[in-house]
Amino acid sequence: MWRLAKNILPTRSNLHKKGITLDLLCPLCSSEEESSQHLFLKCDMFKLTLFASHLGSHIPIDIDLHDWILKWLVCQDPLGVQLFCTLLWKFWAGRNAVIFNGWQMDPTFLALDALSFVQEFNEANPSRNRRALVSQSISEPSRSTCTSMNSMFVDAGCCNSGHIVWGLVLRNLNGETVFSACKREDITAEPLLAEALGVRWALQVATDQGVNSVSIYSDAANVVNCINKRSNFAAINLIAQDCRNLMAGLGNVSVMFISRTQNCDAHNLVSLAKVVGSRTWLGVAPLVSVYSVSAAVPAAGCNVFSCVPAS
Ligand SMILES: [Zn+2]
């Protein structure tokens, strides 16, 4: 991380600056010069690795690498930060294995490898682990404290094909999942817009299902802030207004932020939507493995699906 932050990783671009003559193209995708910016923001292989991980696949458009890393390092999600940093490290190690050992790059493997590393590390360091769990229990809208409200969790993602996919889960006052849905649409949209459309969809579902008292959770802080009029994003202002109109039609509704690691049920449905398209279920959705997608690996507290689209 330190070498990345200082931009002194021996990428091909940095080696070239030191006067070494070599092929400058990215060894993973061959689409452009291999710099840190390319490897960790633009390279399709990195996007797939992030996509396959528990963190989802949202690299902000036009963000500077340092700004993006800093955002992660200061975010209030200790497990997410751990996984993010481990992913970067594993990806760099994977890139080296490709160059020096002829390894075939495998984003799903890297994502799972990073996750098991984090789990193993936390098991071996219970004090760190406890701190992470304590902060998780503070930020999680726990089932026990949500007894007066239904909870709806929503998430968005995108397929390699350009489709936008969403997933949502409705839990009743006892924390039981009573309704699950996933949706796929043949539209292209920036992540911010996709997430905003997801929250609007959740509000529509709440309206359709006659759920008047509900807390809606999204892991897109910008969308939540925009709907709650704490910030302003031209790209989603109209959708945010739609959301407020829908909220006005419901009895007791709020839209709140939740960290990605705590939005795993909705995230898993995003993965499922890539496979099954638009579906709804009463209760819990069947495991994605039912639809014969490779490697559904159970992780701590939730099921992590392989997020690489079925080929
Ligand atoms: Zn590349």
Coordinates of C-alpha atoms and ligand atoms in Angstrom, one line a residue:
M1 CA 0.0 0.0 0.0
W2 CA 2.8 2.3 0.9
R3 CA 4.6 1.8 -2.4
L4 CA 1.4 2.2 -4.3
A5 CA 0.6 5.5 -2.4
K6 CA 4.1 6.8 -3.3
N7 CA 3.7 5.5 -6.9
I8 CA 6.9 3.6 -6.6
L9 CA 5.5 0.1 -7.5
P10 CA 7.7 -1.3 -10.3
T11 CA 5.0 -1.0 -12.9
R12 CA 6.1 -1.1 -16.5
S13 CA 5.5 2.7 -16.7
N14 CA 7.7 3.4 -13.7
L15 CA 10.4 1.0 -14.9
H16 CA 10.4 2.9 -18.2
K17 CA 10.8 6.2 -16.4
K18 CA 14.0 4.7 -14.9
G19 CA 15.4 4.1 -18.3
I20 CA 14.6 0.4 -18.7
T21 CA 13.5 -0.6 -22.1
L22 CA 10.5 -2.9 -22.1
D23 CA 7.1 -3.6 -23.5
L24 CA 4.9 -0.9 -21.8
L25 CA 1.5 -2.6 -22.4
C26 CA -0.4 -3.9 -19.4
P27 CA 0.5 -7.6 -19.2
L28 CA -3.1 -8.4 -18.1
C29 CA -5.2 -6.7 -20.6
S30 CA -2.8 -5.3 -23.2
S31 CA -5.1 -2.3 -23.7
E32 CA -2.9 0.5 -22.5
E33 CA 0.4 1.4 -20.7
E34 CA 0.8 -0.3 -17.4
S35 CA 0.8 2.4 -14.7
S36 CA -0.6 2.3 -11.2
Q37 CA -3.5 4.3 -12.4
H38 CA -4.2 1.8 -15.1
L39 CA -3.8 -1.3 -12.9
F40 CA -5.9 -0.2 -10.0
L41 CA -8.5 2.0 -11.7
K42 CA -8.9 1.0 -15.4
C43 CA -7.6 -2.5 -16.0
D44 CA -10.5 -4.9 -16.8
M45 CA -8.8 -7.6 -14.8
F46 CA -8.8 -5.4 -11.7
K47 CA -12.4 -4.4 -12.3
L48 CA -13.3 -8.0 -12.5
T49 CA -11.4 -8.8 -9.3
L50 CA -13.2 -6.0 -7.4
F51 CA -16.5 -7.2 -9.0
A52 CA -15.9 -10.7 -7.9
S53 CA -15.1 -9.6 -4.3
H54 CA -17.5 -8.9 -1.5
L55 CA -17.0 -5.2 -2.1
G56 CA -18.9 -5.0 -5.4
S57 CA -17.7 -3.2 -8.5
H58 CA -18.0 0.5 -8.2
I59 CA -14.8 2.4 -9.2
P60 CA -15.9 6.0 -9.4
I61 CA -15.6 7.6 -12.8
D62 CA -12.7 10.0 -13.3
I63 CA -11.4 9.6 -9.8
D64 CA -7.7 10.0 -8.9
L65 CA -6.1 6.8 -7.6
H66 CA -4.8 8.5 -4.5
D67 CA -8.2 10.1 -3.7
W68 CA -9.9 6.8 -4.2
I69 CA -7.5 4.9 -1.9
L70 CA -7.8 7.7 0.7
K71 CA -11.6 7.5 0.6
W72 CA -11.3 3.8 1.4
L73 CA -8.8 4.3 4.2
V74 CA -10.9 6.8 6.0
C75 CA -14.3 5.1 5.6
Q76 CA -16.1 3.8 8.6
D77 CA -16.0 0.2 7.6
P78 CA -13.0 -1.6 9.1
L79 CA -13.7 -4.9 7.5
G80 CA -14.2 -3.3 4.1
V81 CA -10.9 -1.4 4.4
Q82 CA -9.1 -4.6 5.3
L83 CA -10.6 -6.4 2.3
F84 CA -9.9 -3.5 0.0
C85 CA -6.2 -3.2 0.9
T86 CA -5.8 -7.0 0.8
L87 CA -7.4 -7.1 -2.7
L88 CA -5.0 -4.4 -4.0
W89 CA -2.1 -6.4 -2.6
K90 CA -3.3 -9.8 -3.9
F91 CA -4.0 -8.2 -7.3
W92 CA -0.4 -6.9 -7.5
A93 CA 0.9 -10.3 -6.4
G94 CA -1.3 -11.9 -9.0
R95 CA 0.0 -9.6 -11.7
N96 CA 3.6 -10.6 -10.7
A97 CA 2.6 -14.3 -10.9
V98 CA 1.3 -13.7 -14.4
I99 CA 4.6 -12.1 -15.5
F100 CA 7.1 -14.3 -13.7
N101 CA 5.4 -17.6 -13.2
G102 CA 3.1 -17.7 -16.3
W103 CA 0.0 -17.8 -14.0
Q104 CA -3.3 -17.4 -15.7
M105 CA -5.0 -14.4 -14.1
D106 CA -8.2 -15.5 -12.3
P107 CA -10.2 -12.6 -10.7
T108 CA -12.6 -14.9 -8.8
F109 CA -9.7 -16.8 -7.3
L110 CA -8.0 -13.5 -6.2
A111 CA -11.2 -12.2 -4.7
L112 CA -11.7 -15.4 -2.6
D113 CA -8.1 -15.5 -1.7
A114 CA -8.2 -12.0 -0.4
L115 CA -11.4 -12.8 1.6
S116 CA -9.9 -15.9 3.2
F117 CA -6.7 -14.0 4.0
V118 CA -8.7 -11.4 5.9
Q119 CA -10.7 -14.0 7.7
E120 CA -7.6 -15.9 8.7
F121 CA -5.8 -12.7 9.8
N122 CA -8.8 -11.7 12.0
E123 CA -9.0 -15.1 13.5
A124 CA -5.3 -15.0 14.4
N125 CA -5.7 -11.4 15.7
P126 CA -8.8 -11.5 17.9
S127 CA -8.2 -8.1 19.4
R128 CA -8.3 -6.5 15.9
N129 CA -11.2 -8.7 15.0
R130 CA -13.1 -7.7 18.0
R131 CA -12.6 -4.0 17.2
A132 CA -13.9 -4.6 13.7
L133 CA -16.9 -6.5 15.0
V134 CA -17.7 -3.9 17.6
S135 CA -17.8 -1.2 15.0
Q136 CA -19.9 -3.5 12.8
S137 CA -22.4 -4.0 15.5
I138 CA -22.6 -0.2 16.0
S139 CA -23.2 0.6 12.4
E140 CA -25.3 -2.4 11.6
P141 CA -29.1 -1.7 11.8
S142 CA -29.3 -4.9 13.9
R143 CA -32.4 -7.1 13.7
S144 CA -32.9 -6.8 17.4
T145 CA -33.1 -3.0 17.4
C146 CA -35.3 -2.8 14.3
T147 CA -38.3 -4.2 15.9
S148 CA -40.5 -1.2 15.1
M149 CA -39.7 -1.1 11.4
N150 CA -39.5 -3.4 8.4
S151 CA -36.1 -3.2 6.7
M152 CA -35.4 -3.2 3.0
F153 CA -31.9 -3.6 1.7
V154 CA -31.1 -2.7 -1.9
D155 CA -28.0 -2.8 -4.1
A156 CA -27.0 -2.3 -7.7
G157 CA -24.4 -3.6 -10.0
C158 CA -23.5 -4.0 -13.6
C159 CA -22.8 -7.0 -15.9
N160 CA -20.0 -7.1 -18.4
S161 CA -22.6 -7.0 -21.0
G162 CA -23.6 -3.5 -19.9
H163 CA -26.9 -4.6 -18.2
I164 CA -27.7 -3.0 -14.9
V165 CA -28.8 -5.4 -12.2
W166 CA -30.4 -4.8 -8.8
G167 CA -31.2 -6.9 -5.8
L168 CA -33.4 -6.2 -2.8
V169 CA -34.4 -8.0 0.4
L170 CA -37.3 -7.1 2.7
R171 CA -37.2 -8.2 6.3
N172 CA -40.1 -8.0 8.7
L173 CA -40.2 -6.7 12.2
N174 CA -38.6 -10.0 13.5
G175 CA -35.7 -9.7 11.0
E176 CA -37.1 -12.6 8.9
T177 CA -36.7 -12.2 5.1
V178 CA -40.2 -12.1 3.7
F179 CA -39.6 -11.0 0.2
S180 CA -36.6 -11.1 -2.2
A181 CA -36.3 -9.7 -5.7
C182 CA -33.7 -9.2 -8.4
K183 CA -34.0 -7.2 -11.6
R184 CA -31.9 -6.8 -14.7
E185 CA -32.5 -4.2 -17.4
D186 CA -30.8 -3.6 -20.7
I187 CA -29.7 -0.1 -20.0
T188 CA -26.3 1.4 -19.3
A189 CA -25.9 3.8 -16.4
E190 CA -23.1 5.1 -14.2
P191 CA -23.0 3.4 -10.8
L192 CA -24.4 6.5 -9.0
L193 CA -27.5 6.5 -11.3
A194 CA -27.9 2.7 -11.0
E195 CA -27.8 2.9 -7.2
A196 CA -30.4 5.7 -7.2
L197 CA -32.6 3.8 -9.5
G198 CA -32.3 0.9 -7.1
V199 CA -33.5 2.9 -4.2
R200 CA -36.5 4.2 -6.3
W201 CA -37.3 0.6 -7.2
A202 CA -37.2 -0.3 -3.5
L203 CA -39.6 2.5 -2.7
Q204 CA -41.9 1.3 -5.5
V205 CA -41.8 -2.3 -4.2
A206 CA -42.6 -1.0 -0.7
T207 CA -45.5 0.9 -2.2
D208 CA -46.7 -2.1 -4.2
Q209 CA -46.4 -4.5 -1.3
G210 CA -48.3 -2.2 1.0
V211 CA -45.3 -1.9 3.4
N212 CA -46.0 1.5 4.9
S213 CA -43.4 1.4 7.7
V214 CA -39.9 0.6 6.4
S215 CA -36.3 1.7 6.6
I216 CA -34.6 1.4 3.2
Y217 CA -30.8 0.7 3.3
S218 CA -28.4 1.5 0.5
D219 CA -24.6 1.3 0.5
A220 CA -24.4 4.3 -1.9
A221 CA -23.8 7.2 0.5
N222 CA -24.1 9.8 -2.2
V223 CA -27.5 8.5 -3.2
V224 CA -28.8 8.4 0.4
N225 CA -27.5 12.0 1.0
C226 CA -29.1 13.3 -2.2
I227 CA -32.5 11.8 -1.4
N228 CA -32.3 13.2 2.1
K229 CA -31.3 16.6 0.7
R230 CA -27.9 16.6 2.3
S231 CA -26.1 16.9 -1.0
N232 CA -26.9 17.5 -4.6
F233 CA -25.9 15.5 -7.7
A234 CA -27.2 16.7 -11.0
A235 CA -27.1 13.1 -12.4
I236 CA -29.6 11.8 -9.9
N237 CA -31.6 14.9 -8.7
L238 CA -34.7 13.9 -10.7
I239 CA -34.6 10.3 -9.4
A240 CA -34.0 11.6 -5.9
Q241 CA -37.1 13.8 -6.3
D242 CA -39.1 10.7 -7.5
C243 CA -37.9 8.9 -4.4
R244 CA -39.1 11.7 -2.1
N245 CA -42.5 11.7 -3.9
L246 CA -42.8 7.9 -3.3
M247 CA -41.7 8.4 0.4
A248 CA -44.4 11.0 0.9
G249 CA -47.0 8.4 -0.2
L250 CA -45.8 5.9 2.4
G251 CA -46.6 6.2 6.1
N252 CA -43.2 6.0 7.8
V253 CA -40.2 5.5 5.6
S254 CA -36.6 6.5 5.8
V255 CA -33.7 6.0 3.4
M256 CA -30.4 5.2 5.2
F257 CA -26.8 4.3 4.5
I258 CA -25.4 0.9 5.3
S259 CA -21.8 -0.3 4.7
R260 CA -21.3 -2.7 1.8
T261 CA -20.2 -5.5 4.0
Q262 CA -23.5 -5.3 5.8
N263 CA -25.5 -5.2 2.6
C264 CA -24.5 -8.7 1.5
D265 CA -28.0 -10.1 1.1
A266 CA -28.9 -7.5 -1.5
H267 CA -25.5 -7.7 -3.0
N268 CA -25.9 -11.5 -3.5
L269 CA -29.2 -10.9 -5.2
V270 CA -27.4 -8.5 -7.6
S271 CA -25.1 -11.4 -8.5
L272 CA -28.2 -13.6 -8.9
A273 CA -29.8 -11.1 -11.3
K274 CA -26.8 -11.5 -13.6
V275 CA -27.8 -15.2 -13.9
V276 CA -31.6 -15.3 -13.7
G277 CA -32.6 -11.8 -14.8
S278 CA -35.7 -10.3 -13.1
R279 CA -37.4 -12.5 -10.5
T280 CA -39.2 -12.2 -7.2
W281 CA -39.5 -14.7 -4.3
L282 CA -41.6 -14.8 -1.1
G283 CA -39.0 -15.4 1.6
V284 CA -35.4 -16.0 0.8
A285 CA -34.2 -16.4 -2.7
P286 CA -32.7 -19.8 -3.7
L287 CA -28.9 -20.0 -3.7
V288 CA -27.3 -18.9 -6.9
S289 CA -25.8 -22.4 -7.0
V290 CA -29.2 -23.7 -7.9
Y291 CA -28.8 -22.0 -11.2
S292 CA -25.5 -23.9 -11.7
V293 CA -23.1 -21.0 -11.3
S294 CA -19.7 -21.9 -10.2
A295 CA -18.3 -21.6 -6.6
A296 CA -20.7 -20.3 -4.1
V297 CA -18.5 -19.9 -1.1
P298 CA -20.0 -19.3 2.3
A299 CA -18.2 -16.5 4.2
A300 CA -18.6 -15.2 7.7
G301 CA -22.1 -14.2 8.3
C302 CA -23.3 -14.4 4.7
N303 CA -23.1 -16.2 1.5
V304 CA -20.7 -14.8 -1.0
F305 CA -21.5 -15.7 -4.5
S306 CA -19.2 -15.8 -7.4
C307 CA -19.9 -12.5 -9.0
V308 CA -18.3 -13.2 -12.4
P309 CA -21.1 -13.5 -14.9
A310 CA -21.8 -17.1 -16.0
S311 CA -20.1 -17.8 -19.2
Ligands
ZN1 ZN -4.7 -3.8 -17.9

